[in-house]
mmCIF file of C-alpha atoms and ligand atoms in Angstrom:
data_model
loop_
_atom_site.group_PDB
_atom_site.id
_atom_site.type_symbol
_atom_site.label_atom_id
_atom_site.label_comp_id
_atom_site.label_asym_id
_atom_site.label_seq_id
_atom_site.Cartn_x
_atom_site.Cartn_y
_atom_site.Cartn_z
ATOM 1 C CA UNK A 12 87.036 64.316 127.764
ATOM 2 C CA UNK A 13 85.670 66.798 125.278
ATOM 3 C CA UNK A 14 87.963 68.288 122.508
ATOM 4 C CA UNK A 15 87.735 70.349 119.442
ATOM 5 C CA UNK A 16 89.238 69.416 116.066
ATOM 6 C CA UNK A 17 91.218 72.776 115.539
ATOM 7 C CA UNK A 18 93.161 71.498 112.280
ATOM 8 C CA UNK A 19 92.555 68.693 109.489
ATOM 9 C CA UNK A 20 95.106 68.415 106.757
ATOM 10 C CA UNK A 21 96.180 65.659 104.183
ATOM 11 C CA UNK A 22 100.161 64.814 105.322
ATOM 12 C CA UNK A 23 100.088 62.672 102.378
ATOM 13 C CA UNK A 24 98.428 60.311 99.922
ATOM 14 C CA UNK A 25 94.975 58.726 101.940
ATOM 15 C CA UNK A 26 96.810 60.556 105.680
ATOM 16 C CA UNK A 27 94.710 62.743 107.300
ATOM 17 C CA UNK A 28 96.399 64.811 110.624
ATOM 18 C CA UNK A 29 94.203 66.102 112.878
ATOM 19 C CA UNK A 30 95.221 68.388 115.336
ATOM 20 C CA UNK A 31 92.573 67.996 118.941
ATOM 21 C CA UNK A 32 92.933 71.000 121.475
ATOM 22 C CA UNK A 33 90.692 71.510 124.989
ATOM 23 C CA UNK A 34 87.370 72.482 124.130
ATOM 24 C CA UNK A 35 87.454 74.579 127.610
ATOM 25 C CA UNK A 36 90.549 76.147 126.942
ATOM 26 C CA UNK A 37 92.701 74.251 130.074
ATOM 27 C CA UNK A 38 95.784 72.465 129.215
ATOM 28 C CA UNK A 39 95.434 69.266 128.146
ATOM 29 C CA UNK A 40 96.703 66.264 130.637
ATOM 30 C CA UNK A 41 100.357 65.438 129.692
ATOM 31 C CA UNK A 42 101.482 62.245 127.513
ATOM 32 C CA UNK A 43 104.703 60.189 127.283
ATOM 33 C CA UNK A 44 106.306 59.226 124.113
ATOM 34 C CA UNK A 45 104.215 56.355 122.426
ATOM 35 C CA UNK A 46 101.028 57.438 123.968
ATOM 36 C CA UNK A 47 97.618 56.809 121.996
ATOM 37 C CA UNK A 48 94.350 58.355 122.538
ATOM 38 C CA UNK A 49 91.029 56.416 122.305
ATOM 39 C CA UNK A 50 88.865 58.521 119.765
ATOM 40 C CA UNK A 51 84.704 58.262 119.895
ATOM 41 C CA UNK A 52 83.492 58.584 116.316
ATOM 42 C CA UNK A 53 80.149 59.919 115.334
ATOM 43 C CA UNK A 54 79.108 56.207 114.310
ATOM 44 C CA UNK A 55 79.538 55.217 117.666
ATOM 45 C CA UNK A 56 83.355 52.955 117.130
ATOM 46 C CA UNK A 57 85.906 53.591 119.056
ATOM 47 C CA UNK A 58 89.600 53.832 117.738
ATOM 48 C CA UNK A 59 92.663 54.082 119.086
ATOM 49 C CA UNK A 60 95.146 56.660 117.452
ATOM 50 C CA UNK A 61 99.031 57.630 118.567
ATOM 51 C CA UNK A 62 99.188 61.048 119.285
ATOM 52 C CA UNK A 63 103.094 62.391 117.153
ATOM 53 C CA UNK A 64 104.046 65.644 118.129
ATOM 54 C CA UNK A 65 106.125 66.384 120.949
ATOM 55 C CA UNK A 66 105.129 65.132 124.637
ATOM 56 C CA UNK A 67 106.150 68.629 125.817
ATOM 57 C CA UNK A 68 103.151 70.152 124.124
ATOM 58 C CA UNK A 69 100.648 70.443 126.683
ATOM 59 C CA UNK A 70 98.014 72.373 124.274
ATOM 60 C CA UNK A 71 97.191 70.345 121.286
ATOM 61 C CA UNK A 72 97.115 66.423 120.847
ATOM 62 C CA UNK A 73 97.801 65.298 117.094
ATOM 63 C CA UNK A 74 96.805 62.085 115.444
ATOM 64 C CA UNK A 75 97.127 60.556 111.817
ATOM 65 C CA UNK A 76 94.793 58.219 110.201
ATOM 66 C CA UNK A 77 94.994 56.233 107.235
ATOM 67 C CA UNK A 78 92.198 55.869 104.921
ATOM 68 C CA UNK A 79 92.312 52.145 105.020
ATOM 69 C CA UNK A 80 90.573 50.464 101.769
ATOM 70 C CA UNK A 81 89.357 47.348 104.279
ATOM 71 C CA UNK A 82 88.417 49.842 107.021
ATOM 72 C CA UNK A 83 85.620 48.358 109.820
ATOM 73 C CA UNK A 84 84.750 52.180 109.738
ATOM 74 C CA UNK A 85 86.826 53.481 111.915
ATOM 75 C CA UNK A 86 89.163 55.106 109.535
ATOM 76 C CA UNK A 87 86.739 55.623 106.887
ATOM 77 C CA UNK A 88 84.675 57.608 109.806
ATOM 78 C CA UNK A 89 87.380 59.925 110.802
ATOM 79 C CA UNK A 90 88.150 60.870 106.710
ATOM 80 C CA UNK A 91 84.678 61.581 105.730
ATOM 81 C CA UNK A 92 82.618 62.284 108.895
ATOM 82 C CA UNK A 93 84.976 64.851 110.951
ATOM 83 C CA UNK A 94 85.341 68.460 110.168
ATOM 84 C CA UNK A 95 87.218 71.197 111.637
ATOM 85 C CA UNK A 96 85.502 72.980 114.836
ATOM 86 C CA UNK A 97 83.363 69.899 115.592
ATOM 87 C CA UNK A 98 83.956 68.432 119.293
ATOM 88 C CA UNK A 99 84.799 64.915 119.726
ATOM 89 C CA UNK A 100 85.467 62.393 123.065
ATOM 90 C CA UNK A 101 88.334 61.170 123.531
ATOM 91 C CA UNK A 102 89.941 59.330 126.531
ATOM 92 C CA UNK A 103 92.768 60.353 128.618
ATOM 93 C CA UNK A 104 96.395 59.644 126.794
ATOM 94 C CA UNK A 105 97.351 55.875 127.962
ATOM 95 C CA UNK A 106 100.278 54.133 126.419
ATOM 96 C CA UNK A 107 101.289 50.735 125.973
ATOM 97 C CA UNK A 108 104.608 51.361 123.501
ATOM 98 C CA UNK A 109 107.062 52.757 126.067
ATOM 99 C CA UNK A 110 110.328 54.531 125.643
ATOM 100 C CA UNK A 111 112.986 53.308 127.668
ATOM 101 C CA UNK A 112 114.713 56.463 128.216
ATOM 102 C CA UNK A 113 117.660 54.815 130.168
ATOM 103 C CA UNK A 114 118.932 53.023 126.936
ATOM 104 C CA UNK A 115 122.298 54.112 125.251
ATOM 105 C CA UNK A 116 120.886 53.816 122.193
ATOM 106 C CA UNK A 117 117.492 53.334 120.361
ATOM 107 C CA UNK A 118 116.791 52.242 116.833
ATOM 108 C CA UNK A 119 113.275 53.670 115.550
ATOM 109 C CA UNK A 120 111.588 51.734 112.517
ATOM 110 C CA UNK A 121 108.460 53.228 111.257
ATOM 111 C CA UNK A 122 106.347 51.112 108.211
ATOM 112 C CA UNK A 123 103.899 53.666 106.667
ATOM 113 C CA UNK A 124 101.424 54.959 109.080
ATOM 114 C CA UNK A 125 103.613 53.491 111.861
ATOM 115 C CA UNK A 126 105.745 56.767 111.770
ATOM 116 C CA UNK A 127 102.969 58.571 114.139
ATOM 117 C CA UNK A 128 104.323 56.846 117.322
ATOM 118 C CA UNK A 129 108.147 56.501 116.314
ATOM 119 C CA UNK A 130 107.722 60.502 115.250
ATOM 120 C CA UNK A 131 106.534 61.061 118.799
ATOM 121 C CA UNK A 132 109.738 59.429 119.947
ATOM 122 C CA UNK A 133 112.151 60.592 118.254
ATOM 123 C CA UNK A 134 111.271 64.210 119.379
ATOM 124 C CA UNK A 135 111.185 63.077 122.926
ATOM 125 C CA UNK A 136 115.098 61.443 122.380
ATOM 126 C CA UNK A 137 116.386 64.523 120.426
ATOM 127 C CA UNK A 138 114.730 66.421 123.215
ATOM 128 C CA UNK A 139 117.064 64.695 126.028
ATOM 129 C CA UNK A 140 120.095 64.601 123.131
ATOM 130 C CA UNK A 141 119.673 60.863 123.432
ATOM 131 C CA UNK A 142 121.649 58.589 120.831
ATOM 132 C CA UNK A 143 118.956 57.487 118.400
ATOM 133 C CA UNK A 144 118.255 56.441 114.411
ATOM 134 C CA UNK A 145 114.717 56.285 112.920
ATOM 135 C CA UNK A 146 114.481 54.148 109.570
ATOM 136 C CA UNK A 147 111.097 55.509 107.649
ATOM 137 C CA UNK A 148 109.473 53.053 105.327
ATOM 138 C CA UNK A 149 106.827 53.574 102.742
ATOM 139 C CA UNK A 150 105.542 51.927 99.396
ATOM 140 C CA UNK A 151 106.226 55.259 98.199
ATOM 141 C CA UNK A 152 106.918 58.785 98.512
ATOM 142 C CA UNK A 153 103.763 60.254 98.199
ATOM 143 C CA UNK A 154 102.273 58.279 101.217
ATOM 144 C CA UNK A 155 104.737 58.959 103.694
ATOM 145 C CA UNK A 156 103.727 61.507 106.134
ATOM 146 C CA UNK A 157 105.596 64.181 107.914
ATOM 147 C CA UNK A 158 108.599 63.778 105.736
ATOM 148 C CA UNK A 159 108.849 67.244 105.286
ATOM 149 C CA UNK A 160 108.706 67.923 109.237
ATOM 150 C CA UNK A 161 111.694 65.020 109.393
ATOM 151 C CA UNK A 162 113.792 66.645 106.540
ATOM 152 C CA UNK A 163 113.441 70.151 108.543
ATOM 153 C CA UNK A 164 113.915 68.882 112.274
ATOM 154 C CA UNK A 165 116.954 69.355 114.204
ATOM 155 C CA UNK A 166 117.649 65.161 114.044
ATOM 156 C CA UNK A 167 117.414 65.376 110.225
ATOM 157 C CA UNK A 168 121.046 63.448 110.154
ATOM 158 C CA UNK A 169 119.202 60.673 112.180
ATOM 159 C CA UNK A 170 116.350 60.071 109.820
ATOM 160 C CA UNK A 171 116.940 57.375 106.672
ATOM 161 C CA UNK A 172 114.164 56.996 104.382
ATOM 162 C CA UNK A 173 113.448 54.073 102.801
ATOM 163 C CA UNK A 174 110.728 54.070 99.515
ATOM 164 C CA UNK A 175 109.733 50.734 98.092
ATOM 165 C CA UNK A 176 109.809 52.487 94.389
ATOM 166 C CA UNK A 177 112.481 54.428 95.143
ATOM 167 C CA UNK A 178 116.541 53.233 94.127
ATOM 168 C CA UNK A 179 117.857 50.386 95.137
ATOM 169 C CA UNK A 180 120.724 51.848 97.451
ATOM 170 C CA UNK A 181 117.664 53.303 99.538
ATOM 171 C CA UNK A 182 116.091 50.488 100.537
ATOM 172 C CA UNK A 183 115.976 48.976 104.538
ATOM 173 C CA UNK A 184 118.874 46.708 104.718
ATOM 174 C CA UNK A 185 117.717 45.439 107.862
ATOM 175 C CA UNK A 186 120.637 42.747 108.492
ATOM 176 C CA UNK A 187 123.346 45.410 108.256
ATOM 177 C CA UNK A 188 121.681 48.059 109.890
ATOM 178 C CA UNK A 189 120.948 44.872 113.238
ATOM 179 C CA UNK A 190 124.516 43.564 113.097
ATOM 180 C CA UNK A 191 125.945 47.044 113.283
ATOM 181 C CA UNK A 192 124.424 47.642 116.415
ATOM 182 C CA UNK A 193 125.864 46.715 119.811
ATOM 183 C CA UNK A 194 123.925 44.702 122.857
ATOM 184 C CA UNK A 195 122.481 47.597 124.621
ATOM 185 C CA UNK A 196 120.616 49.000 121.879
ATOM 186 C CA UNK A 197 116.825 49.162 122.100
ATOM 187 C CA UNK A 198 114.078 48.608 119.076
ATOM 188 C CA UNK A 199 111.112 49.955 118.179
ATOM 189 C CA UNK A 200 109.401 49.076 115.244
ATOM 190 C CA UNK A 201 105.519 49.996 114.303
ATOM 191 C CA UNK A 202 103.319 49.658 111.237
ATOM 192 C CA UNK A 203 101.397 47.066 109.403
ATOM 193 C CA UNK A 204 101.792 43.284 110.857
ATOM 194 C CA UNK A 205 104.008 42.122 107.627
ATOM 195 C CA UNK A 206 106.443 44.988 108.310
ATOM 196 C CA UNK A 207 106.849 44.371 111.968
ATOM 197 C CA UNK A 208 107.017 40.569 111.659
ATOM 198 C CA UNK A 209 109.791 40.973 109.347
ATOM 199 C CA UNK A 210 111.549 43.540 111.760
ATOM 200 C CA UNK A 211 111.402 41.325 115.216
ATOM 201 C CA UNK A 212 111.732 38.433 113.531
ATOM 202 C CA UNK A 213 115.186 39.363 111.842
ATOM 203 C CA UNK A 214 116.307 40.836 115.055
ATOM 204 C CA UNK A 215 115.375 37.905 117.080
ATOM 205 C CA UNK A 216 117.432 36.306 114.360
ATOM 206 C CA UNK A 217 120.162 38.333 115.180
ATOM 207 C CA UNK A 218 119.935 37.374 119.211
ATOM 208 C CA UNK A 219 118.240 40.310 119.946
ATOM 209 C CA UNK A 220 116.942 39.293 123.630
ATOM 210 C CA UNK A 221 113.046 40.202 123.616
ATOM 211 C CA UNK A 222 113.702 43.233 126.602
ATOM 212 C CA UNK A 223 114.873 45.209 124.077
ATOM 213 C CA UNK A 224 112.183 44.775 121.248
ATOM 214 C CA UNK A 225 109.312 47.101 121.647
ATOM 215 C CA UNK A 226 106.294 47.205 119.226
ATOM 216 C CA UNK A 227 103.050 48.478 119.075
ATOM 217 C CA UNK A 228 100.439 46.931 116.365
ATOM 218 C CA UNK A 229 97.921 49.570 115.168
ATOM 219 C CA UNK A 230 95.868 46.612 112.518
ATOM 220 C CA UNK A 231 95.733 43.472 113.528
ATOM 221 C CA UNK A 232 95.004 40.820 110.931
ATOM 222 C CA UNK A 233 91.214 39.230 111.746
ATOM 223 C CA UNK A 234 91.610 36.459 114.485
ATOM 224 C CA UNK A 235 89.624 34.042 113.091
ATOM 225 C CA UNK A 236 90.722 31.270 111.064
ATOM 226 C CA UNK A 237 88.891 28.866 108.917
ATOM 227 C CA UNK A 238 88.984 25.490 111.406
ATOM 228 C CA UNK A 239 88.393 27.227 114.645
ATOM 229 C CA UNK A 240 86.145 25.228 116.563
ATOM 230 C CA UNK A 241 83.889 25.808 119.677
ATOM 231 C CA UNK A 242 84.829 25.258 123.350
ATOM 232 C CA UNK A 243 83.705 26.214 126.640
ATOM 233 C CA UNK A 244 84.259 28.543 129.399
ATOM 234 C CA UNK A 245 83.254 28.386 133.026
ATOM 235 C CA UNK A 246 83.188 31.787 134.894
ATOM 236 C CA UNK A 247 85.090 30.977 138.294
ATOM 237 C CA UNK A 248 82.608 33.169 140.565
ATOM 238 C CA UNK A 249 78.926 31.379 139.832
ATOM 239 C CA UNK A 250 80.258 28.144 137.914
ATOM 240 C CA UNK A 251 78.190 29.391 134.769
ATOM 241 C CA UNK A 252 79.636 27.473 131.995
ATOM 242 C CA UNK A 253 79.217 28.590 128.447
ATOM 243 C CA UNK A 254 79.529 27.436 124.812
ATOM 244 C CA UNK A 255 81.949 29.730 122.956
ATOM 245 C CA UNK A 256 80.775 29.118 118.603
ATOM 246 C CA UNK A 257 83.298 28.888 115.963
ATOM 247 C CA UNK A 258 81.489 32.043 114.766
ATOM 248 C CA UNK A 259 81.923 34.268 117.979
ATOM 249 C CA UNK A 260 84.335 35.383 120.576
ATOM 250 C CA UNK A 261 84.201 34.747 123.878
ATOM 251 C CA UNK A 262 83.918 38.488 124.408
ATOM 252 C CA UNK A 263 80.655 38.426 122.321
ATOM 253 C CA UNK A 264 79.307 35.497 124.044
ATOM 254 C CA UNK A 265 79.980 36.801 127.648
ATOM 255 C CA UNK A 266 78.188 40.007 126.707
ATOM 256 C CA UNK A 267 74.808 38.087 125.376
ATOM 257 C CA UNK A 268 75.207 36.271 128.741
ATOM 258 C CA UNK A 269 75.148 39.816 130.639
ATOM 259 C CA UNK A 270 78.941 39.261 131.549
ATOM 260 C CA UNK A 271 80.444 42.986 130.753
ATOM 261 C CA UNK A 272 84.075 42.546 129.873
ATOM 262 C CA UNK A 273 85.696 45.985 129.182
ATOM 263 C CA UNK A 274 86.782 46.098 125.335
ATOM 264 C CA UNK A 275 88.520 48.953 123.297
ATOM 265 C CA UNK A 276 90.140 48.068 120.086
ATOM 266 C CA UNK A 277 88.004 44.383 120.068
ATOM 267 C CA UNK A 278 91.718 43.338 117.671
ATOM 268 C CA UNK A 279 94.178 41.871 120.295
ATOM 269 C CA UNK A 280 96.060 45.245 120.452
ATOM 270 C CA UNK A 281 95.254 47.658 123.100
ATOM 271 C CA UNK A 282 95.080 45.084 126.181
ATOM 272 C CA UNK A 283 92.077 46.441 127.690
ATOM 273 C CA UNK A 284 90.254 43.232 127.735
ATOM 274 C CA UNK A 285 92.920 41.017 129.207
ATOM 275 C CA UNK A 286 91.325 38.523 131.944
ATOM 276 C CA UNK A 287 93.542 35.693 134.273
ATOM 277 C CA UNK A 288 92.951 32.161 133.038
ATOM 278 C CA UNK A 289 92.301 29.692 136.353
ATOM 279 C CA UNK A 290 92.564 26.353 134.180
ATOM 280 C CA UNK A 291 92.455 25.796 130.290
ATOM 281 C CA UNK A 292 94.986 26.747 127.748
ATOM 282 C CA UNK A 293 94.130 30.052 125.597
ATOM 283 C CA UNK A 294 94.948 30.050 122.099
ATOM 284 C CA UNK A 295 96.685 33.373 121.833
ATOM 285 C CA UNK A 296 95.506 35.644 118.811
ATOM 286 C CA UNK A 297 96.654 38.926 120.343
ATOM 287 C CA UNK A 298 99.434 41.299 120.081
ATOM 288 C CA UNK A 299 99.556 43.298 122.917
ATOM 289 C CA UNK A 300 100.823 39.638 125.401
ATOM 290 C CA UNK A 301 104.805 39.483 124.978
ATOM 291 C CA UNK A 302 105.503 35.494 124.220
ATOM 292 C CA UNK A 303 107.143 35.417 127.704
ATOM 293 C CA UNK A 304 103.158 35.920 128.889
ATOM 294 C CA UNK A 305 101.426 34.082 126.565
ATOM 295 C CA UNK A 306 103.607 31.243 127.376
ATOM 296 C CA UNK A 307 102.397 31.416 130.652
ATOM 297 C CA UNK A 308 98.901 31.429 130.249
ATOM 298 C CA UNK A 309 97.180 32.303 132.729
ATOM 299 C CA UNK A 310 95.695 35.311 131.738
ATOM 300 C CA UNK A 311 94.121 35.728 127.387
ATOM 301 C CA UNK A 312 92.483 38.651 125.625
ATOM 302 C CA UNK A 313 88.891 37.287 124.720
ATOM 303 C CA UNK A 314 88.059 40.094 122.019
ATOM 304 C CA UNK A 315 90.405 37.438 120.351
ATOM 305 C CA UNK A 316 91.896 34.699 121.490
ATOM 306 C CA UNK A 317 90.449 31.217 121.895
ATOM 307 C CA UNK A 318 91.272 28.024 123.611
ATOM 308 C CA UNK A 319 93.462 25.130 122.601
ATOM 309 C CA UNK A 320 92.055 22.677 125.514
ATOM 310 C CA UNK A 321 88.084 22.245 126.071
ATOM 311 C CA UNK A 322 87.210 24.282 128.294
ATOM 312 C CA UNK A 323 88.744 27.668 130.178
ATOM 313 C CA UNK A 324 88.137 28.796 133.947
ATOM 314 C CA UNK A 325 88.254 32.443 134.015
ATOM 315 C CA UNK A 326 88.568 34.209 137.145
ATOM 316 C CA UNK A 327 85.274 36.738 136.206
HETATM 317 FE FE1 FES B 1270 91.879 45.424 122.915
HETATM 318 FE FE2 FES B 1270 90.959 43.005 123.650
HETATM 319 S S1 FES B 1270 89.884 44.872 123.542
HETATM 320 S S2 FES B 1270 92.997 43.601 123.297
#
């Protein structure tokens, strides 16, 4: 659908929030908590951004982007190509970060640009007078967004800020704030891959069963690594088989062949590629499969992953 960029502002250091709104003037189609938006920049990528205010809003949609220094152009794109009253495509709201809003309590950690999603859900819980916390962490002060919105919202009491240069009785004590915590409470953590490995990893740690861990990667780290080899994959419908090089992914290689394979975020995040596995055994580079599925394998995400055996069947 076709919106119009009705507000741009810097929310902090390199953080640009834009705020989207109908470009014919209906309501826009509703959104749960966690929801992103796929955005169609003027250079043709496609990115996907959570959308942080309120889910009850049914007029605007509001996204922040980092200006990332190793941007693919995605980020760089939306900082120095958008302006205010242009009209951009975007898809329908979809969301793979889900709040379970039957939980007793929920435990929100945000890492930097993370907080646009956890934001989102924290309205949504002080909405419904839900039992929450939300831990904020940035390098520092001046590049955490919203913190001002935070400080002034009606959940301020819920909201512990944690600044990598700021005192030492600040910082996210992680293991305390875990063991505190009883066996019903649900996680959410999301920002940059170090940050979120260090959060489900301490809480699996802890014996933190994987139901209640919910994350959502928004930069992957690249998928390829320095020995990856080639291997094959035969397409289950016409027996094609094809060589997949060190250099490409299978989702490249399909394409060339004419094979379309729907792709969004081409990182291992967003899902929209996944495709079931007949025979083989994918090497899982994603991040949107919970272990439970990759274990399993019988389905992969080729934007990304490869295989460990030979060859893969795919059912295509
Ligand atoms: Fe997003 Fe493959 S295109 S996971």
């Amino acid at each position: 659908m076709e919106v119009i960029i009705s507000a741009m502002r810097l929310a902090a250091k390199d953080i640009v929030s834009l705020e989207l709104v109908s470009a014919t003037g209906e309501a826009l189609p509703a959104f749960e908590a966690g929801s992103h938006i796929d955005v169609h920049l003027p250079n043709g990528l496609i990115r996907q951004y959570s959308l942080w205010n309120s889910p009850e809003e049914r007029s605007r949609y509001c996204i922040g982007v980092l200006k990332d220094p190793a941007s693919r152009g995605g980020s760089r794109a939306v900082h120095e190509d958008l302006r205010v009253g242009q009209i951009v495509r975007i898809s329908e709201p979809r969301n793979l970060f889900k709040l379970d809003e039957g939980a007793s309590r929920s435990l929100l950690f945000a890492g930097g640009i993370g907080i646009t999603p956890i934001l989102c859900m924290a309205q949504r819980l002080a909405q419904q007078g839900k039992n929450f916390e939300l831990h904020y962490s940035s390098r520092a002060a001046e590049r955490a967004a919203f913190v001002k919105r935070l400080e002034q919202s009606a959940f301020a009491q819920q909201v512990h800020f944690h600044f990598d240069d700021g005192a030492a009785d600040q910082k996210l004590d992680l293991a305390s704030i875990l063991e505190k915590e009883g066996e019903h409470t649900h996680l959410y953590v999301c920002g940059p891959t170090g940050f979120m490995d260090y959060v489900l990893g301490s809480a699996r740690t802890a014996d933190w069963q994987e139901e209640r861990l919910h994350r959502e990667y928004f930069a992957a780290v690249p998928a390829m690594k320095a020995d990856d080899g080639s291997f094959e994959v035969r397409i289950q419908s016409s027996g094609q088989v094809l060589q997949i090089p060190a250099d490409k992914t299978v989702v490249q290689v399909l394409d060339a062949a004419g094979i379309m394979v729907p792709v969004s975020c081409e990182q291992g995040i967003c899902g929209t590629c996944v495709t079931r596995v007949i025979d083989g055994e994918p090497d899982h580079r994603d991040y949107f499969l919970t272990p439970a599925e990759q274990a399993k394998n019988d389905q992969f995400t080729p934007c990304c992953s490869r295989a460990k055996s030979a060859c893969l069947v795919l059912d295509l």
